[in-house]
Tab-separated table of C-alpha atoms in Angstrom:
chain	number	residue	atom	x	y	z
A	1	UNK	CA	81.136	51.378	-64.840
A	2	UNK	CA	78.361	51.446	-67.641
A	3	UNK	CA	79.853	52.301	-71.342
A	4	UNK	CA	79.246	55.789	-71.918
A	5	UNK	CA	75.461	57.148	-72.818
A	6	UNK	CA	74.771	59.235	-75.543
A	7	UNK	CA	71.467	60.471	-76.271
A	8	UNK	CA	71.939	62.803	-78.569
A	9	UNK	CA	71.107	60.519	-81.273
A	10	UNK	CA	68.175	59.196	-79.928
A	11	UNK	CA	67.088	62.540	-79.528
A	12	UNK	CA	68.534	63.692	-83.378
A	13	UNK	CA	66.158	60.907	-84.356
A	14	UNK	CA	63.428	61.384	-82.507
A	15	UNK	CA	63.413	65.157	-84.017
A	16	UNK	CA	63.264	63.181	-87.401
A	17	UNK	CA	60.433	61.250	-86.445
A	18	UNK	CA	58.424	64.239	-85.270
A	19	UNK	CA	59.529	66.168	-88.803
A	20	UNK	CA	58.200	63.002	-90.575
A	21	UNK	CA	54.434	63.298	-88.079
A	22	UNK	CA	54.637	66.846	-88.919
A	23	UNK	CA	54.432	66.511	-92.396
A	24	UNK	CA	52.031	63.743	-92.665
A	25	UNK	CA	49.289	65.505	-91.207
A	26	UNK	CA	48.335	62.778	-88.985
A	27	UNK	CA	48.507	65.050	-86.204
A	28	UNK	CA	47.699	68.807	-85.603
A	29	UNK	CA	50.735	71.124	-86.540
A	30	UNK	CA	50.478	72.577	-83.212
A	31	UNK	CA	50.875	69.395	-81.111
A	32	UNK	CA	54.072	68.348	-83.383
A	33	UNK	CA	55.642	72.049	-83.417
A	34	UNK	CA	55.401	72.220	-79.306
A	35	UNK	CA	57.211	68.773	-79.093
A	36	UNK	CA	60.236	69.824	-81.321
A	37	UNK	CA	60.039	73.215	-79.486
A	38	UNK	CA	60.995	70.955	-76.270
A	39	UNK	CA	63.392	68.976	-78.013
A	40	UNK	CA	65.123	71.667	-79.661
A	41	UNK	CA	65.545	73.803	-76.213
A	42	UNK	CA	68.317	75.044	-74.688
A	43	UNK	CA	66.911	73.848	-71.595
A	44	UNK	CA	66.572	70.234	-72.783
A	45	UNK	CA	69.710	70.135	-74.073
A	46	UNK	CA	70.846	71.064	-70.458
A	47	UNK	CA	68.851	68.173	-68.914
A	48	UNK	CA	70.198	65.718	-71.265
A	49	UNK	CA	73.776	66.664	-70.218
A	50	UNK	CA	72.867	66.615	-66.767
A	51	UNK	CA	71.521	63.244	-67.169
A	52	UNK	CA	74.245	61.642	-69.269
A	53	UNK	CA	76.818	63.337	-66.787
A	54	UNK	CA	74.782	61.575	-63.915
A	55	UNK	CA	74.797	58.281	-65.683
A	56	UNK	CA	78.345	57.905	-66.284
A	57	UNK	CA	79.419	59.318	-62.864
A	58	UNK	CA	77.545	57.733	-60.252
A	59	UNK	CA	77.980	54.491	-59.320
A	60	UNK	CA	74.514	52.516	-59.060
A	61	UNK	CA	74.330	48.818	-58.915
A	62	UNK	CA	71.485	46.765	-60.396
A	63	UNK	CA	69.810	46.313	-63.712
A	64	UNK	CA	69.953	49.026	-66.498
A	65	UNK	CA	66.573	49.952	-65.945
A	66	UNK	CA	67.109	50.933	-62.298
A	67	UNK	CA	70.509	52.619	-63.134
A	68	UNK	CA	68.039	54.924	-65.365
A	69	UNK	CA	65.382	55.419	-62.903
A	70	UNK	CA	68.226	56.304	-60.297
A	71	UNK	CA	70.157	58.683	-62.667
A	72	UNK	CA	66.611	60.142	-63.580
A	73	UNK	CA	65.712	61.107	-60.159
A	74	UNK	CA	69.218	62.387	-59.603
A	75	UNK	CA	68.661	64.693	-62.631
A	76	UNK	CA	65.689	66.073	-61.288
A	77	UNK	CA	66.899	66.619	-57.815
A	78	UNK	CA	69.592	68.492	-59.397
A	79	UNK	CA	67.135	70.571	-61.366
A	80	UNK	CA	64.716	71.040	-58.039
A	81	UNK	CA	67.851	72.223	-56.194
A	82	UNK	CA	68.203	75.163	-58.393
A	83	UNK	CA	65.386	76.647	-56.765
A	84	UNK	CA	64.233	78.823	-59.536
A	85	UNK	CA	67.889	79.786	-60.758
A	86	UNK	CA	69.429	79.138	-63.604
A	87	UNK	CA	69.908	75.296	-64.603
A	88	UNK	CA	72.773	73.356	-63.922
A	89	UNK	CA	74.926	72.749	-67.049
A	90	UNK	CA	78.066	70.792	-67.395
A	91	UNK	CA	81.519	72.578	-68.756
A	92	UNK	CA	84.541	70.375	-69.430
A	93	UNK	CA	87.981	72.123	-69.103
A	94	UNK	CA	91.117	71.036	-70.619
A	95	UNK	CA	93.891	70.782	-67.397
A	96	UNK	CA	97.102	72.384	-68.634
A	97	UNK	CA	100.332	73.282	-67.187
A	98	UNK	CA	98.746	76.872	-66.870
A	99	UNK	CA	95.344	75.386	-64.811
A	100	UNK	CA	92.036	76.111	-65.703
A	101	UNK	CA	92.178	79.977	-65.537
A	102	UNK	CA	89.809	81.050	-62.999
A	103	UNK	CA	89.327	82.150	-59.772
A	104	UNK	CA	87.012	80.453	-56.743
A	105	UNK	CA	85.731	81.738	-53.800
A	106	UNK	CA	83.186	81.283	-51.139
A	107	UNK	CA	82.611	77.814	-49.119
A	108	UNK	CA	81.276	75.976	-45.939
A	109	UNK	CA	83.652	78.055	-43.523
A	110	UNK	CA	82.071	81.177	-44.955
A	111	UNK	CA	78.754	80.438	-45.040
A	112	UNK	CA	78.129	79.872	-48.957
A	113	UNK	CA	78.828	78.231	-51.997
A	114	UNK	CA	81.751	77.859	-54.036
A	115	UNK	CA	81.313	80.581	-56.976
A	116	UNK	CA	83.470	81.372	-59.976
A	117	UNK	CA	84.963	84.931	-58.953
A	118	UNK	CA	86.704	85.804	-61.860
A	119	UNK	CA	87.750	84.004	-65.163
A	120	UNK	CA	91.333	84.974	-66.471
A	121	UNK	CA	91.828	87.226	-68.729
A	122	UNK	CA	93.271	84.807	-71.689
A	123	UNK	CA	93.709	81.841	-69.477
A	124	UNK	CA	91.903	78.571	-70.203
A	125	UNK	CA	88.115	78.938	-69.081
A	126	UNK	CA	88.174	82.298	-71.070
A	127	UNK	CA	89.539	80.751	-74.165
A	128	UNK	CA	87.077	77.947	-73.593
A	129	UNK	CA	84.208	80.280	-73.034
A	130	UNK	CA	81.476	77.617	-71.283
A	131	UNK	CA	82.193	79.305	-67.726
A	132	UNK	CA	81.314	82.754	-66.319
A	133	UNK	CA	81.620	84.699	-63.103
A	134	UNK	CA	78.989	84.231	-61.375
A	135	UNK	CA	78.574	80.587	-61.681
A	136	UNK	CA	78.087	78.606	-58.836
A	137	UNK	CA	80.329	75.337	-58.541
A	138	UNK	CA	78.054	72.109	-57.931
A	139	UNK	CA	80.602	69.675	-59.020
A	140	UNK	CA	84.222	68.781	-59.587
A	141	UNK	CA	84.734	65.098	-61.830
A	142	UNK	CA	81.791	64.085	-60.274
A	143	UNK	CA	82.488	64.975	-56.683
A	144	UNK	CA	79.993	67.491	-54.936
A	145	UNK	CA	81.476	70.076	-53.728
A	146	UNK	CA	77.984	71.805	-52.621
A	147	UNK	CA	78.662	72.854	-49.142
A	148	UNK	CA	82.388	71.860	-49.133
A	149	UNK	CA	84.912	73.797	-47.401
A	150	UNK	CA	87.319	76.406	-50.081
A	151	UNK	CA	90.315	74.292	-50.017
A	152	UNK	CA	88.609	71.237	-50.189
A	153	UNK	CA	87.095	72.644	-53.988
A	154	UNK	CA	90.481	73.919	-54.816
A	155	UNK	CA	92.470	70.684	-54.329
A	156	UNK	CA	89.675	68.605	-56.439
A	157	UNK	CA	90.436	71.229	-59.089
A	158	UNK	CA	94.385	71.282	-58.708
A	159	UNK	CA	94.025	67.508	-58.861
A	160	UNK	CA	92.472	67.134	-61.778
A	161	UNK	CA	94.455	65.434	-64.779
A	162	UNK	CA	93.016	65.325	-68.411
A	163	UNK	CA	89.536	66.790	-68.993
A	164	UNK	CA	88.061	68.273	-65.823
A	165	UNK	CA	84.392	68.082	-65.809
A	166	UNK	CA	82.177	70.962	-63.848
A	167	UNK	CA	78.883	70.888	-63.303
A	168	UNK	CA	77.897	74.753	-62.386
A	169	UNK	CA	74.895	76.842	-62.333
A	170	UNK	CA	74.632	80.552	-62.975
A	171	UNK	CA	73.505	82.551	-60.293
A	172	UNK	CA	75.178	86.163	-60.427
A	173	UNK	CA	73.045	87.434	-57.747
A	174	UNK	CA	73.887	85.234	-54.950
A	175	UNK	CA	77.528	86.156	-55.664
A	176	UNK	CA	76.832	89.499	-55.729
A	177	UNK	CA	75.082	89.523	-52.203
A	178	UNK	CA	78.269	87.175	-51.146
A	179	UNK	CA	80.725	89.955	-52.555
A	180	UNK	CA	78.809	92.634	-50.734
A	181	UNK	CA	78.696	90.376	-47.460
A	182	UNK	CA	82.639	89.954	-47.782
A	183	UNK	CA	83.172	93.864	-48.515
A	184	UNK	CA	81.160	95.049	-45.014
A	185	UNK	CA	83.207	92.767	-42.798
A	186	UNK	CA	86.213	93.825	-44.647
A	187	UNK	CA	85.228	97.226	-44.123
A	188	UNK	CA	84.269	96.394	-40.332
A	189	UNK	CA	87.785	95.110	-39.899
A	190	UNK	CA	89.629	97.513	-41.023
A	191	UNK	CA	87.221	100.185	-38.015
């Protein structure tokens, strides 16, 4: 496995560089302030997790420069894949003797994703505060677990050890409709 990527420096000095254009005049204001607009996103930032969480979990053969172009195109099917949602975004979780404090629910054998149900009151993922319901589970230490059965998501998370790393993306409404779904054939049942 490649040592670890980190381009948050590049990127810290590539903000310099642009404060340094800026300043010279060289180039219209506009044109420099759009750039460190982009760089300074919240949406950026997201990408460059993404990417970096890519990098160091997927195993590609080959030269650097196609383990980039491989972890770039990964990073962009991942951001496709939201389908106008919110963007993936990566959440590491300490693993303690009291779990990660939240809830999952959904999966393959019901017909939809893996969501974050509810975060315990006080528990880990509250105290942590990166998660929230509502977020849909993509990952697990750099397993997919899109279109996994339940149990199959909950024994990647009860096996974690360390740091678990998550790789979710917010989409409250899906869950919603999902909760509703589960609530008619409860209802139904119970006729």
């Amino acid at each position: 496995m490649a040592e670890p990527l980190t381009l948050q420096r590049d990127v810290e000095k590539a903000i310099e560089l642009l404060d340094r254009l800026q300043r010279s005049g060289k180039v219209p204001e506009s044109k420099v302030s759009a750039l460190l607009k982009v760089l300074q996103s919240d949406f950026f930032n997201s990408v460059r997790e993404v990417y970096e969480h890519v990098y160091e979990t997927v195993d590609i053969g080959g030269s650097p420069e196609i383990r980039a172009n491989a972890t770039a195109k990964a990073t962009v099917a991942a951001f496709a894949a939201s389908e106008g949602h919110a963007h993936p975004r990566v959440v590491e979780l300490p693993k303690t003797d009291e779990g990660l404090g939240f809830n999952v629910m959904g999966g393959r054998e019901q017909n939809s994703p893996i969501y974050i149900s509810r975060i315990i009151p006080g528990g880990v993922a509250d105290r942590h505060g990166g998660l929230k319901r509502g977020d849909q589970l993509l990952s697990v230490d750099g397993v997919n677990v899109e279109g996994e059965y339940h149990e199959r998501a909950v024994e990647l998370l009860k096996a974690a050890k360390g740091t678990v790393r998550l790789v979710v993306r917010y989409t409250p409404k899906v869950l919603e409709e999902m909760e509703a779904r589960f609530e008619k054939q409860r209802v139904a049942k119970k006729k």
